[in-house]
């Protein structure tokens, strides 16, 4: 059974890895991909190695730094000055002079030490911090959304590879049966029981399964390469020997419950250990819609972006409240010492901040529209995925145990009848062809149902079990 990893546990792992260690460098180049790779292992590697997810992680780091910057108070300004220091004067003996007063001179040295502090009014710092905090939460949600979408692509690649593997096993088995039929037909021809033309008919029927073997191998190789691409890896990043993993072996392999790998794939550079899941869904459509609106990461990100835009609008309005620049000043003028306070107030003669308010209000309305679109898209995705699930479930139910057993018995009876001479080669080939087509359709139905389940999880934004 395909082990469907829980979104919540995966996302929690992701947050722990990248939130508690924000300064850690990417280790994708140092982590090898096991040659026998289960879906759970692949999902964990994707969180660590996928380049789209890594890029989203660095965006979270940038947003975290922006929040810290927004929370800073304005830096004070230190001013040090030396003015009116006489270096020439027509008054004899009045220069050079650095620290004394000369009442007869036109200039006396002035030394200034001043500290200016900006007093922000209107709660600007708090609003700025709130907006940046919402941006950070939006970045974290966007990071989780990147995990969601990349996980779905990984699972689809696994499903494609699993379907190719199952079709390959079926095609190889059927081809071997055709080879046996050819040998049996040749023996019958040698005994004079049937005409020699039947040998050619059996050989012609075998061609389509030889073609199916080649196509299944190509599809499996394509799925493997898609998995490597999503893991940010190349073929040389795959461990060359399973024995070099210090005794590590996937749980499914140790338990003996892993699906059978065809002999033709034993030497493949990467073996994907997976199977299909046929569990029925337990949630209703309304429940799925509610979950998507409440928990889907891109909807959550849109909500935080709207909250950030609302704070930005309040901040723009607060900009119309004038800040005060308070300067504390010490001066020495000649031999005298003095102190003073200077208060500066900006005059809104050219820019009264109204344009900024208009701009942020427009951005807020855009964020509101984007949130509505995200919610509508989430609902639409759930509806479409649910309908695809219903259809896939009905098709899968067609291939029940009784129907498949009847097809297998029909093939067995046709083989025995032909061997005993009770039926013709045409009837045998027809039974084998019907069985092969039915089993190929069954494999496709299982793959479609598995993808439908994962598409629902992707639309909802979390695991459904």
GROMACS .gro file of C-alpha atoms in nm:
model
  465
    1UNK     CA    1   0.000   0.000   0.000
    2UNK     CA    2   0.124   0.348  -0.084
    3UNK     CA    3   0.209   0.508   0.247
    4UNK     CA    4   0.036   0.846   0.238
    5UNK     CA    5   0.247   1.072   0.457
    6UNK     CA    6   0.057   1.316   0.668
    7UNK     CA    7   0.082   1.677   0.556
    8UNK     CA    8   0.078   1.802   0.913
    9UNK     CA    9   0.377   1.593   1.021
   10UNK     CA   10   0.571   1.682   0.708
   11UNK     CA   11   0.504   2.051   0.744
   12UNK     CA   12   0.589   2.039   1.114
   13UNK     CA   13   0.918   1.872   1.028
   14UNK     CA   14   0.984   2.139   0.771
   15UNK     CA   15   0.914   2.421   1.015
   16UNK     CA   16   1.139   2.264   1.280
   17UNK     CA   17   1.425   2.215   1.036
   18UNK     CA   18   1.417   2.560   0.882
   19UNK     CA   19   1.278   2.776   1.162
   20UNK     CA   20   1.496   2.658   1.449
   21UNK     CA   21   1.807   2.662   1.228
   22UNK     CA   22   1.760   2.962   0.997
   23UNK     CA   23   2.132   3.009   0.945
   24UNK     CA   24   2.198   2.652   0.835
   25UNK     CA   25   2.325   2.611   0.482
   26UNK     CA   26   2.154   2.376   0.238
   27UNK     CA   27   2.288   2.025   0.268
   28UNK     CA   28   2.138   1.899  -0.058
   29UNK     CA   29   2.475   1.835  -0.212
   30UNK     CA   30   2.584   1.615   0.080
   31UNK     CA   31   2.271   1.399   0.113
   32UNK     CA   32   2.255   1.091  -0.105
   33UNK     CA   33   1.937   0.939  -0.239
   34UNK     CA   34   1.887   0.573  -0.134
   35UNK     CA   35   1.889   0.338  -0.430
   36UNK     CA   36   1.573   0.175  -0.296
   37UNK     CA   37   1.354   0.472  -0.230
   38UNK     CA   38   1.014   0.464  -0.060
   39UNK     CA   39   0.762   0.744  -0.093
   40UNK     CA   40   0.803   0.848   0.271
   41UNK     CA   41   1.181   0.874   0.226
   42UNK     CA   42   1.130   1.071  -0.094
   43UNK     CA   43   0.895   1.315   0.080
   44UNK     CA   44   1.149   1.376   0.357
   45UNK     CA   45   1.425   1.426   0.101
   46UNK     CA   46   1.206   1.666  -0.094
   47UNK     CA   47   1.163   1.889   0.210
   48UNK     CA   48   1.541   1.900   0.244
   49UNK     CA   49   1.654   1.910  -0.119
   50UNK     CA   50   1.380   2.050  -0.344
   51UNK     CA   51   1.505   2.377  -0.488
   52UNK     CA   52   1.164   2.544  -0.500
   53UNK     CA   53   1.116   2.468  -0.130
   54UNK     CA   54   1.468   2.586  -0.048
   55UNK     CA   55   1.403   2.915  -0.230
   56UNK     CA   56   1.080   2.961  -0.032
   57UNK     CA   57   1.273   2.895   0.289
   58UNK     CA   58   1.517   3.175   0.211
   59UNK     CA   59   1.224   3.407   0.144
   60UNK     CA   60   1.106   3.330   0.498
   61UNK     CA   61   1.453   3.424   0.625
   62UNK     CA   62   1.429   3.753   0.435
   63UNK     CA   63   1.085   3.825   0.580
   64UNK     CA   64   1.208   3.742   0.928
   65UNK     CA   65   1.490   3.996   0.885
   66UNK     CA   66   1.240   4.253   0.751
   67UNK     CA   67   1.026   4.206   1.062
   68UNK     CA   68   1.329   4.267   1.281
   69UNK     CA   69   1.415   4.581   1.085
   70UNK     CA   70   1.058   4.708   1.115
   71UNK     CA   71   1.065   4.672   1.493
   72UNK     CA   72   1.374   4.888   1.533
   73UNK     CA   73   1.342   5.231   1.687
   74UNK     CA   74   1.487   5.524   1.494
   75UNK     CA   75   1.859   5.568   1.555
   76UNK     CA   76   1.963   5.884   1.739
   77UNK     CA   77   2.190   6.126   1.554
   78UNK     CA   78   2.507   6.260   1.712
   79UNK     CA   79   2.634   6.597   1.589
   80UNK     CA   80   2.981   6.727   1.682
   81UNK     CA   81   3.083   7.069   1.557
   82UNK     CA   82   3.365   7.321   1.590
   83UNK     CA   83   3.289   7.670   1.456
   84UNK     CA   84   3.432   8.023   1.456
   85UNK     CA   85   3.780   7.911   1.553
   86UNK     CA   86   3.997   8.222   1.472
   87UNK     CA   87   4.303   8.151   1.257
   88UNK     CA   88   4.357   8.515   1.146
   89UNK     CA   89   4.235   8.852   1.272
   90UNK     CA   90   4.350   9.214   1.230
   91UNK     CA   91   4.328   9.237   1.609
   92UNK     CA   92   4.676   9.157   1.734
   93UNK     CA   93   4.698   8.870   1.984
   94UNK     CA   94   4.346   8.749   1.920
   95UNK     CA   95   4.452   8.438   1.723
   96UNK     CA   96   4.503   8.153   1.728
   97UNK     CA   97   4.244   8.107   2.001
   98UNK     CA   98   4.062   7.779   2.081
   99UNK     CA   99   3.894   7.803   2.422
  100UNK     CA  100   3.891   8.166   2.538
  101UNK     CA  101   3.658   8.456   2.492
  102UNK     CA  102   3.787   8.785   2.349
  103UNK     CA  103   3.524   9.053   2.366
  104UNK     CA  104   3.714   9.273   2.122
  105UNK     CA  105   3.727   9.000   1.855
  106UNK     CA  106   3.452   8.939   1.603
  107UNK     CA  107   3.457   8.560   1.646
  108UNK     CA  108   3.473   8.335   1.947
  109UNK     CA  109   3.525   7.955   1.916
  110UNK     CA  110   3.205   7.752   1.940
  111UNK     CA  111   3.207   7.376   2.012
  112UNK     CA  112   2.880   7.186   1.980
  113UNK     CA  113   2.777   6.840   2.101
  114UNK     CA  114   2.419   6.752   2.003
  115UNK     CA  115   2.204   6.437   2.012
  116UNK     CA  116   1.884   6.424   1.805
  117UNK     CA  117   1.609   6.172   1.878
  118UNK     CA  118   1.305   6.108   1.662
  119UNK     CA  119   0.983   6.069   1.860
  120UNK     CA  120   0.750   5.865   1.640
  121UNK     CA  121   0.385   5.943   1.700
  122UNK     CA  122   0.067   5.770   1.596
  123UNK     CA  123   0.189   5.416   1.670
  124UNK     CA  124   0.395   5.402   1.350
  125UNK     CA  125   0.651   5.156   1.486
  126UNK     CA  126   0.381   4.920   1.614
  127UNK     CA  127   0.192   4.934   1.284
  128UNK     CA  128   0.514   4.883   1.087
  129UNK     CA  129   0.600   4.581   1.301
  130UNK     CA  130   0.250   4.435   1.264
  131UNK     CA  131   0.262   4.469   0.885
  132UNK     CA  132   0.603   4.300   0.875
  133UNK     CA  133   0.481   4.024   1.109
  134UNK     CA  134   0.190   3.950   0.877
  135UNK     CA  135   0.430   3.946   0.582
  136UNK     CA  136   0.643   3.692   0.767
  137UNK     CA  137   0.341   3.471   0.833
  138UNK     CA  138   0.244   3.502   0.468
  139UNK     CA  139   0.595   3.394   0.365
  140UNK     CA  140   0.575   3.095   0.598
  141UNK     CA  141   0.238   2.999   0.448
  142UNK     CA  142   0.381   3.041   0.098
  143UNK     CA  143   0.668   2.814   0.199
  144UNK     CA  144   0.418   2.550   0.314
  145UNK     CA  145   0.227   2.600  -0.010
  146UNK     CA  146   0.547   2.529  -0.202
  147UNK     CA  147   0.582   2.208   0.000
  148UNK     CA  148   0.220   2.120  -0.084
  149UNK     CA  149   0.256   2.164  -0.458
  150UNK     CA  150   0.596   1.996  -0.481
  151UNK     CA  151   0.473   1.699  -0.276
  152UNK     CA  152   0.185   1.652  -0.516
  153UNK     CA  153   0.422   1.656  -0.814
  154UNK     CA  154   0.645   1.402  -0.638
  155UNK     CA  155   0.352   1.173  -0.567
  156UNK     CA  156   0.231   1.194  -0.925
  157UNK     CA  157   0.579   1.095  -1.043
  158UNK     CA  158   0.574   0.800  -0.801
  159UNK     CA  159   0.230   0.698  -0.925
  160UNK     CA  160   0.347   0.711  -1.288
  161UNK     CA  161   0.651   0.500  -1.205
  162UNK     CA  162   0.441   0.253  -1.006
  163UNK     CA  163   0.193   0.218  -1.291
  164UNK     CA  164   0.480   0.159  -1.533
  165UNK     CA  165   0.627  -0.105  -1.299
  166UNK     CA  166   0.295  -0.290  -1.268
  167UNK     CA  167   0.239  -0.279  -1.644
  168UNK     CA  168   0.594  -0.400  -1.696
  169UNK     CA  169   0.536  -0.701  -1.470
  170UNK     CA  170   0.213  -0.777  -1.653
  171UNK     CA  171   0.371  -0.740  -1.997
  172UNK     CA  172   0.672  -0.956  -1.905
  173UNK     CA  173   0.447  -1.228  -1.761
  174UNK     CA  174   0.220  -1.223  -2.064
  175UNK     CA  175   0.517  -1.228  -2.300
  176UNK     CA  176   0.652  -1.535  -2.123
  177UNK     CA  177   0.311  -1.702  -2.158
  178UNK     CA  178   0.308  -1.619  -2.528
  179UNK     CA  179   0.653  -1.775  -2.560
  180UNK     CA  180   0.519  -2.091  -2.397
  181UNK     CA  181   0.219  -2.081  -2.632
  182UNK     CA  182   0.458  -2.054  -2.929
  183UNK     CA  183   0.654  -2.358  -2.812
  184UNK     CA  184   0.336  -2.554  -2.751
  185UNK     CA  185   0.201  -2.453  -3.093
  186UNK     CA  186   0.526  -2.555  -3.261
  187UNK     CA  187   0.503  -2.893  -3.089
  188UNK     CA  188   0.146  -2.935  -3.214
  189UNK     CA  189   0.259  -2.844  -3.566
  190UNK     CA  190   0.540  -3.101  -3.548
  191UNK     CA  191   0.285  -3.362  -3.440
  192UNK     CA  192   0.058  -3.264  -3.729
  193UNK     CA  193  -0.229  -3.159  -3.502
  194UNK     CA  194  -0.258  -2.804  -3.640
  195UNK     CA  195  -0.144  -2.608  -3.944
  196UNK     CA  196   0.193  -2.430  -3.945
  197UNK     CA  197   0.021  -2.094  -3.994
  198UNK     CA  198  -0.079  -2.106  -3.628
  199UNK     CA  199   0.290  -2.058  -3.533
  200UNK     CA  200   0.293  -1.727  -3.718
  201UNK     CA  201  -0.033  -1.622  -3.555
  202UNK     CA  202   0.111  -1.687  -3.208
  203UNK     CA  203   0.428  -1.494  -3.292
  204UNK     CA  204   0.228  -1.199  -3.422
  205UNK     CA  205   0.026  -1.184  -3.101
  206UNK     CA  206   0.346  -1.168  -2.898
  207UNK     CA  207   0.467  -0.848  -3.067
  208UNK     CA  208   0.228  -0.616  -2.886
  209UNK     CA  209   0.352  -0.738  -2.548
  210UNK     CA  210   0.714  -0.698  -2.647
  211UNK     CA  211   0.621  -0.341  -2.736
  212UNK     CA  212   0.439  -0.301  -2.405
  213UNK     CA  213   0.753  -0.411  -2.217
  214UNK     CA  214   0.963  -0.145  -2.390
  215UNK     CA  215   0.703   0.126  -2.333
  216UNK     CA  216   0.666   0.038  -1.964
  217UNK     CA  217   1.044   0.052  -1.913
  218UNK     CA  218   1.055   0.393  -2.080
  219UNK     CA  219   0.767   0.520  -1.864
  220UNK     CA  220   0.937   0.393  -1.549
  221UNK     CA  221   1.264   0.562  -1.643
  222UNK     CA  222   1.074   0.886  -1.707
  223UNK     CA  223   0.909   0.866  -1.366
  224UNK     CA  224   1.247   0.804  -1.199
  225UNK     CA  225   1.394   1.111  -1.365
  226UNK     CA  226   1.098   1.322  -1.258
  227UNK     CA  227   1.151   1.206  -0.898
  228UNK     CA  228   1.522   1.291  -0.913
  229UNK     CA  229   1.442   1.633  -1.056
  230UNK     CA  230   1.197   1.708  -0.775
  231UNK     CA  231   1.458   1.596  -0.521
  232UNK     CA  232   1.713   1.833  -0.674
  233UNK     CA  233   1.935   1.534  -0.750
  234UNK     CA  234   2.108   1.370  -1.042
  235UNK     CA  235   2.177   1.007  -1.114
  236UNK     CA  236   2.522   1.030  -0.957
  237UNK     CA  237   2.359   1.140  -0.629
  238UNK     CA  238   2.200   0.796  -0.591
  239UNK     CA  239   2.382   0.551  -0.367
  240UNK     CA  240   2.550   0.291  -0.585
  241UNK     CA  241   2.532   0.011  -0.330
  242UNK     CA  242   2.250  -0.047  -0.084
  243UNK     CA  243   2.495  -0.224   0.146
  244UNK     CA  244   2.688   0.102   0.195
  245UNK     CA  245   2.404   0.258   0.394
  246UNK     CA  246   2.537   0.124   0.728
  247UNK     CA  247   2.268  -0.141   0.757
  248UNK     CA  248   1.984   0.095   0.673
  249UNK     CA  249   1.695  -0.058   0.486
  250UNK     CA  250   1.344   0.078   0.430
  251UNK     CA  251   1.086  -0.047   0.678
  252UNK     CA  252   0.878  -0.201   0.401
  253UNK     CA  253   1.176  -0.407   0.289
  254UNK     CA  254   1.257  -0.535   0.636
  255UNK     CA  255   0.895  -0.633   0.692
  256UNK     CA  256   0.877  -0.814   0.362
  257UNK     CA  257   0.575  -0.608   0.255
  258UNK     CA  258   0.732  -0.420  -0.036
  259UNK     CA  259   0.593  -0.471  -0.386
  260UNK     CA  260   0.778  -0.707  -0.615
  261UNK     CA  261   1.034  -0.543  -0.841
  262UNK     CA  262   1.056  -0.694  -1.191
  263UNK     CA  263   1.386  -0.861  -1.268
  264UNK     CA  264   1.443  -0.619  -1.554
  265UNK     CA  265   1.450  -0.332  -1.299
  266UNK     CA  266   1.687  -0.495  -1.050
  267UNK     CA  267   1.983  -0.308  -1.197
  268UNK     CA  268   1.798   0.022  -1.240
  269UNK     CA  269   1.986   0.322  -1.095
  270UNK     CA  270   1.688   0.399  -0.870
  271UNK     CA  271   1.421   0.156  -0.750
  272UNK     CA  272   1.099   0.325  -0.638
  273UNK     CA  273   0.935   0.113  -0.367
  274UNK     CA  274   0.567   0.197  -0.372
  275UNK     CA  275   0.218   0.063  -0.426
  276UNK     CA  276  -0.132   0.198  -0.474
  277UNK     CA  277  -0.378   0.290  -0.200
  278UNK     CA  278  -0.746   0.207  -0.254
  279UNK     CA  279  -0.893   0.333   0.074
  280UNK     CA  280  -1.228   0.511   0.038
  281UNK     CA  281  -1.269   0.873   0.141
  282UNK     CA  282  -1.452   0.938   0.468
  283UNK     CA  283  -1.513   1.316   0.443
  284UNK     CA  284  -1.806   1.476   0.265
  285UNK     CA  285  -1.769   1.747   0.002
  286UNK     CA  286  -1.880   2.021   0.243
  287UNK     CA  287  -1.625   1.906   0.498
  288UNK     CA  288  -1.351   1.914   0.237
  289UNK     CA  289  -1.447   2.267   0.133
  290UNK     CA  290  -1.438   2.385   0.495
  291UNK     CA  291  -1.097   2.227   0.552
  292UNK     CA  292  -0.957   2.387   0.237
  293UNK     CA  293  -1.082   2.734   0.330
  294UNK     CA  294  -0.945   2.700   0.682
  295UNK     CA  295  -0.613   2.526   0.625
  296UNK     CA  296  -0.496   2.548   0.264
  297UNK     CA  297  -0.160   2.732   0.277
  298UNK     CA  298  -0.213   2.968  -0.018
  299UNK     CA  299  -0.548   3.081   0.129
  300UNK     CA  300  -0.376   3.136   0.464
  301UNK     CA  301  -0.103   3.334   0.289
  302UNK     CA  302  -0.364   3.553   0.118
  303UNK     CA  303  -0.527   3.625   0.456
  304UNK     CA  304  -0.197   3.732   0.606
  305UNK     CA  305  -0.119   3.949   0.303
  306UNK     CA  306  -0.456   4.121   0.349
  307UNK     CA  307  -0.383   4.175   0.719
  308UNK     CA  308  -0.045   4.320   0.624
  309UNK     CA  309  -0.210   4.551   0.370
  310UNK     CA  310  -0.458   4.669   0.632
  311UNK     CA  311  -0.173   4.751   0.870
  312UNK     CA  312   0.008   4.929   0.587
  313UNK     CA  313  -0.302   5.143   0.527
  314UNK     CA  314  -0.320   5.235   0.895
  315UNK     CA  315   0.051   5.314   0.887
  316UNK     CA  316   0.003   5.541   0.585
  317UNK     CA  317  -0.268   5.732   0.770
  318UNK     CA  318  -0.043   5.756   1.074
  319UNK     CA  319   0.225   5.917   0.855
  320UNK     CA  320   0.010   6.231   0.854
  321UNK     CA  321   0.078   6.263   1.226
  322UNK     CA  322   0.398   6.465   1.252
  323UNK     CA  323   0.697   6.312   1.426
  324UNK     CA  324   0.909   6.528   1.651
  325UNK     CA  325   1.284   6.564   1.622
  326UNK     CA  326   1.414   6.654   1.970
  327UNK     CA  327   1.777   6.767   1.990
  328UNK     CA  328   1.970   6.791   2.319
  329UNK     CA  329   2.259   7.032   2.276
  330UNK     CA  330   2.570   7.127   2.465
  331UNK     CA  331   2.781   7.421   2.346
  332UNK     CA  332   3.097   7.588   2.459
  333UNK     CA  333   3.127   7.943   2.329
  334UNK     CA  334   3.465   8.083   2.412
  335UNK     CA  335   3.500   8.038   2.789
  336UNK     CA  336   3.128   7.988   2.849
  337UNK     CA  337   2.935   7.659   2.871
  338UNK     CA  338   2.572   7.634   2.763
  339UNK     CA  339   2.293   7.378   2.708
  340UNK     CA  340   1.975   7.378   2.504
  341UNK     CA  341   1.688   7.178   2.354
  342UNK     CA  342   1.582   7.206   1.991
  343UNK     CA  343   1.250   7.069   1.865
  344UNK     CA  344   1.199   7.023   1.489
  345UNK     CA  345   0.859   6.967   1.328
  346UNK     CA  346   0.819   6.878   0.956
  347UNK     CA  347   0.599   7.106   0.746
  348UNK     CA  348   0.377   6.920   0.500
  349UNK     CA  349   0.401   7.180   0.226
  350UNK     CA  350   0.478   6.954  -0.075
  351UNK     CA  351   0.377   6.608   0.046
  352UNK     CA  352   0.090   6.570   0.290
  353UNK     CA  353   0.095   6.186   0.270
  354UNK     CA  354  -0.251   6.169   0.108
  355UNK     CA  355  -0.111   5.997  -0.201
  356UNK     CA  356   0.047   5.731   0.020
  357UNK     CA  357  -0.289   5.665   0.185
  358UNK     CA  358  -0.454   5.631  -0.156
  359UNK     CA  359  -0.181   5.391  -0.268
  360UNK     CA  360  -0.208   5.165   0.036
  361UNK     CA  361  -0.588   5.163   0.021
  362UNK     CA  362  -0.567   5.044  -0.340
  363UNK     CA  363  -0.319   4.774  -0.236
  364UNK     CA  364  -0.557   4.668   0.040
  365UNK     CA  365  -0.846   4.634  -0.204
  366UNK     CA  366  -0.621   4.431  -0.433
  367UNK     CA  367  -0.533   4.202  -0.139
  368UNK     CA  368  -0.904   4.161  -0.063
  369UNK     CA  369  -0.969   4.055  -0.423
  370UNK     CA  370  -0.674   3.815  -0.414
  371UNK     CA  371  -0.806   3.654  -0.096
  372UNK     CA  372  -1.149   3.606  -0.253
  373UNK     CA  373  -0.985   3.457  -0.561
  374UNK     CA  374  -0.773   3.221  -0.348
  375UNK     CA  375  -1.083   3.105  -0.159
  376UNK     CA  376  -1.278   3.060  -0.480
  377UNK     CA  377  -0.989   2.871  -0.639
  378UNK     CA  378  -0.959   2.645  -0.335
  379UNK     CA  379  -1.330   2.563  -0.346
  380UNK     CA  380  -1.316   2.503  -0.721
  381UNK     CA  381  -1.013   2.276  -0.687
  382UNK     CA  382  -1.188   2.074  -0.416
  383UNK     CA  383  -1.502   2.038  -0.625
  384UNK     CA  384  -1.308   1.925  -0.932
  385UNK     CA  385  -1.089   1.687  -0.733
  386UNK     CA  386  -1.392   1.542  -0.556
  387UNK     CA  387  -1.570   1.475  -0.885
  388UNK     CA  388  -1.253   1.312  -1.019
  389UNK     CA  389  -1.239   1.100  -0.703
  390UNK     CA  390  -1.601   0.988  -0.742
  391UNK     CA  391  -1.541   0.891  -1.104
  392UNK     CA  392  -1.215   0.710  -1.021
  393UNK     CA  393  -1.386   0.525  -0.734
  394UNK     CA  394  -1.668   0.403  -0.959
  395UNK     CA  395  -1.424   0.284  -1.223
  396UNK     CA  396  -1.209   0.106  -0.964
  397UNK     CA  397  -1.516  -0.066  -0.820
  398UNK     CA  398  -1.580  -0.222  -1.159
  399UNK     CA  399  -1.267  -0.431  -1.112
  400UNK     CA  400  -1.384  -0.623  -0.810
  401UNK     CA  401  -1.239  -0.953  -0.696
  402UNK     CA  402  -1.505  -1.162  -0.869
  403UNK     CA  403  -1.455  -0.999  -1.207
  404UNK     CA  404  -1.077  -1.032  -1.192
  405UNK     CA  405  -1.108  -1.393  -1.076
  406UNK     CA  406  -1.335  -1.474  -1.368
  407UNK     CA  407  -1.084  -1.330  -1.613
  408UNK     CA  408  -0.804  -1.532  -1.456
  409UNK     CA  409  -1.014  -1.852  -1.465
  410UNK     CA  410  -1.103  -1.784  -1.829
  411UNK     CA  411  -0.736  -1.756  -1.917
  412UNK     CA  412  -0.650  -2.071  -1.722
  413UNK     CA  413  -0.931  -2.270  -1.882
  414UNK     CA  414  -0.828  -2.147  -2.228
  415UNK     CA  415  -0.468  -2.256  -2.165
  416UNK     CA  416  -0.575  -2.602  -2.046
  417UNK     CA  417  -0.827  -2.642  -2.328
  418UNK     CA  418  -0.571  -2.551  -2.591
  419UNK     CA  419  -0.313  -2.782  -2.439
  420UNK     CA  420  -0.567  -3.067  -2.440
  421UNK     CA  421  -0.676  -2.982  -2.795
  422UNK     CA  422  -1.029  -2.884  -2.691
  423UNK     CA  423  -1.003  -2.526  -2.823
  424UNK     CA  424  -0.827  -2.340  -3.099
  425UNK     CA  425  -0.525  -2.113  -3.082
  426UNK     CA  426  -0.747  -1.820  -3.175
  427UNK     CA  427  -0.960  -1.879  -2.864
  428UNK     CA  428  -0.650  -1.901  -2.646
  429UNK     CA  429  -0.498  -1.581  -2.787
  430UNK     CA  430  -0.831  -1.403  -2.750
  431UNK     CA  431  -0.854  -1.506  -2.382
  432UNK     CA  432  -0.496  -1.399  -2.314
  433UNK     CA  433  -0.554  -1.068  -2.493
  434UNK     CA  434  -0.873  -1.003  -2.297
  435UNK     CA  435  -0.694  -1.076  -1.970
  436UNK     CA  436  -0.403  -0.848  -2.057
  437UNK     CA  437  -0.630  -0.560  -2.156
  438UNK     CA  438  -0.840  -0.600  -1.842
  439UNK     CA  439  -0.538  -0.607  -1.610
  440UNK     CA  440  -0.381  -0.307  -1.785
  441UNK     CA  441  -0.708  -0.117  -1.740
  442UNK     CA  442  -0.718  -0.229  -1.376
  443UNK     CA  443  -0.367  -0.097  -1.317
  444UNK     CA  444  -0.466   0.232  -1.479
  445UNK     CA  445  -0.779   0.250  -1.263
  446UNK     CA  446  -0.573   0.199  -0.947
  447UNK     CA  447  -0.327   0.467  -1.055
  448UNK     CA  448  -0.608   0.709  -1.141
  449UNK     CA  449  -0.772   0.649  -0.804
  450UNK     CA  450  -0.445   0.704  -0.620
  451UNK     CA  451  -0.383   1.029  -0.807
  452UNK     CA  452  -0.743   1.136  -0.739
  453UNK     CA  453  -0.684   1.089  -0.366
  454UNK     CA  454  -0.363   1.288  -0.376
  455UNK     CA  455  -0.526   1.556  -0.586
  456UNK     CA  456  -0.792   1.591  -0.318
  457UNK     CA  457  -0.524   1.621  -0.050
  458UNK     CA  458  -0.348   1.880  -0.263
  459UNK     CA  459  -0.673   2.074  -0.310
  460UNK     CA  460  -0.758   2.057   0.060
  461UNK     CA  461  -0.407   2.135   0.181
  462UNK     CA  462  -0.355   1.852   0.427
  463UNK     CA  463  -0.385   1.477   0.473
  464UNK     CA  464  -0.732   1.325   0.469
  465UNK     CA  465  -0.639   1.042   0.708
   0.00000   0.00000   0.00000
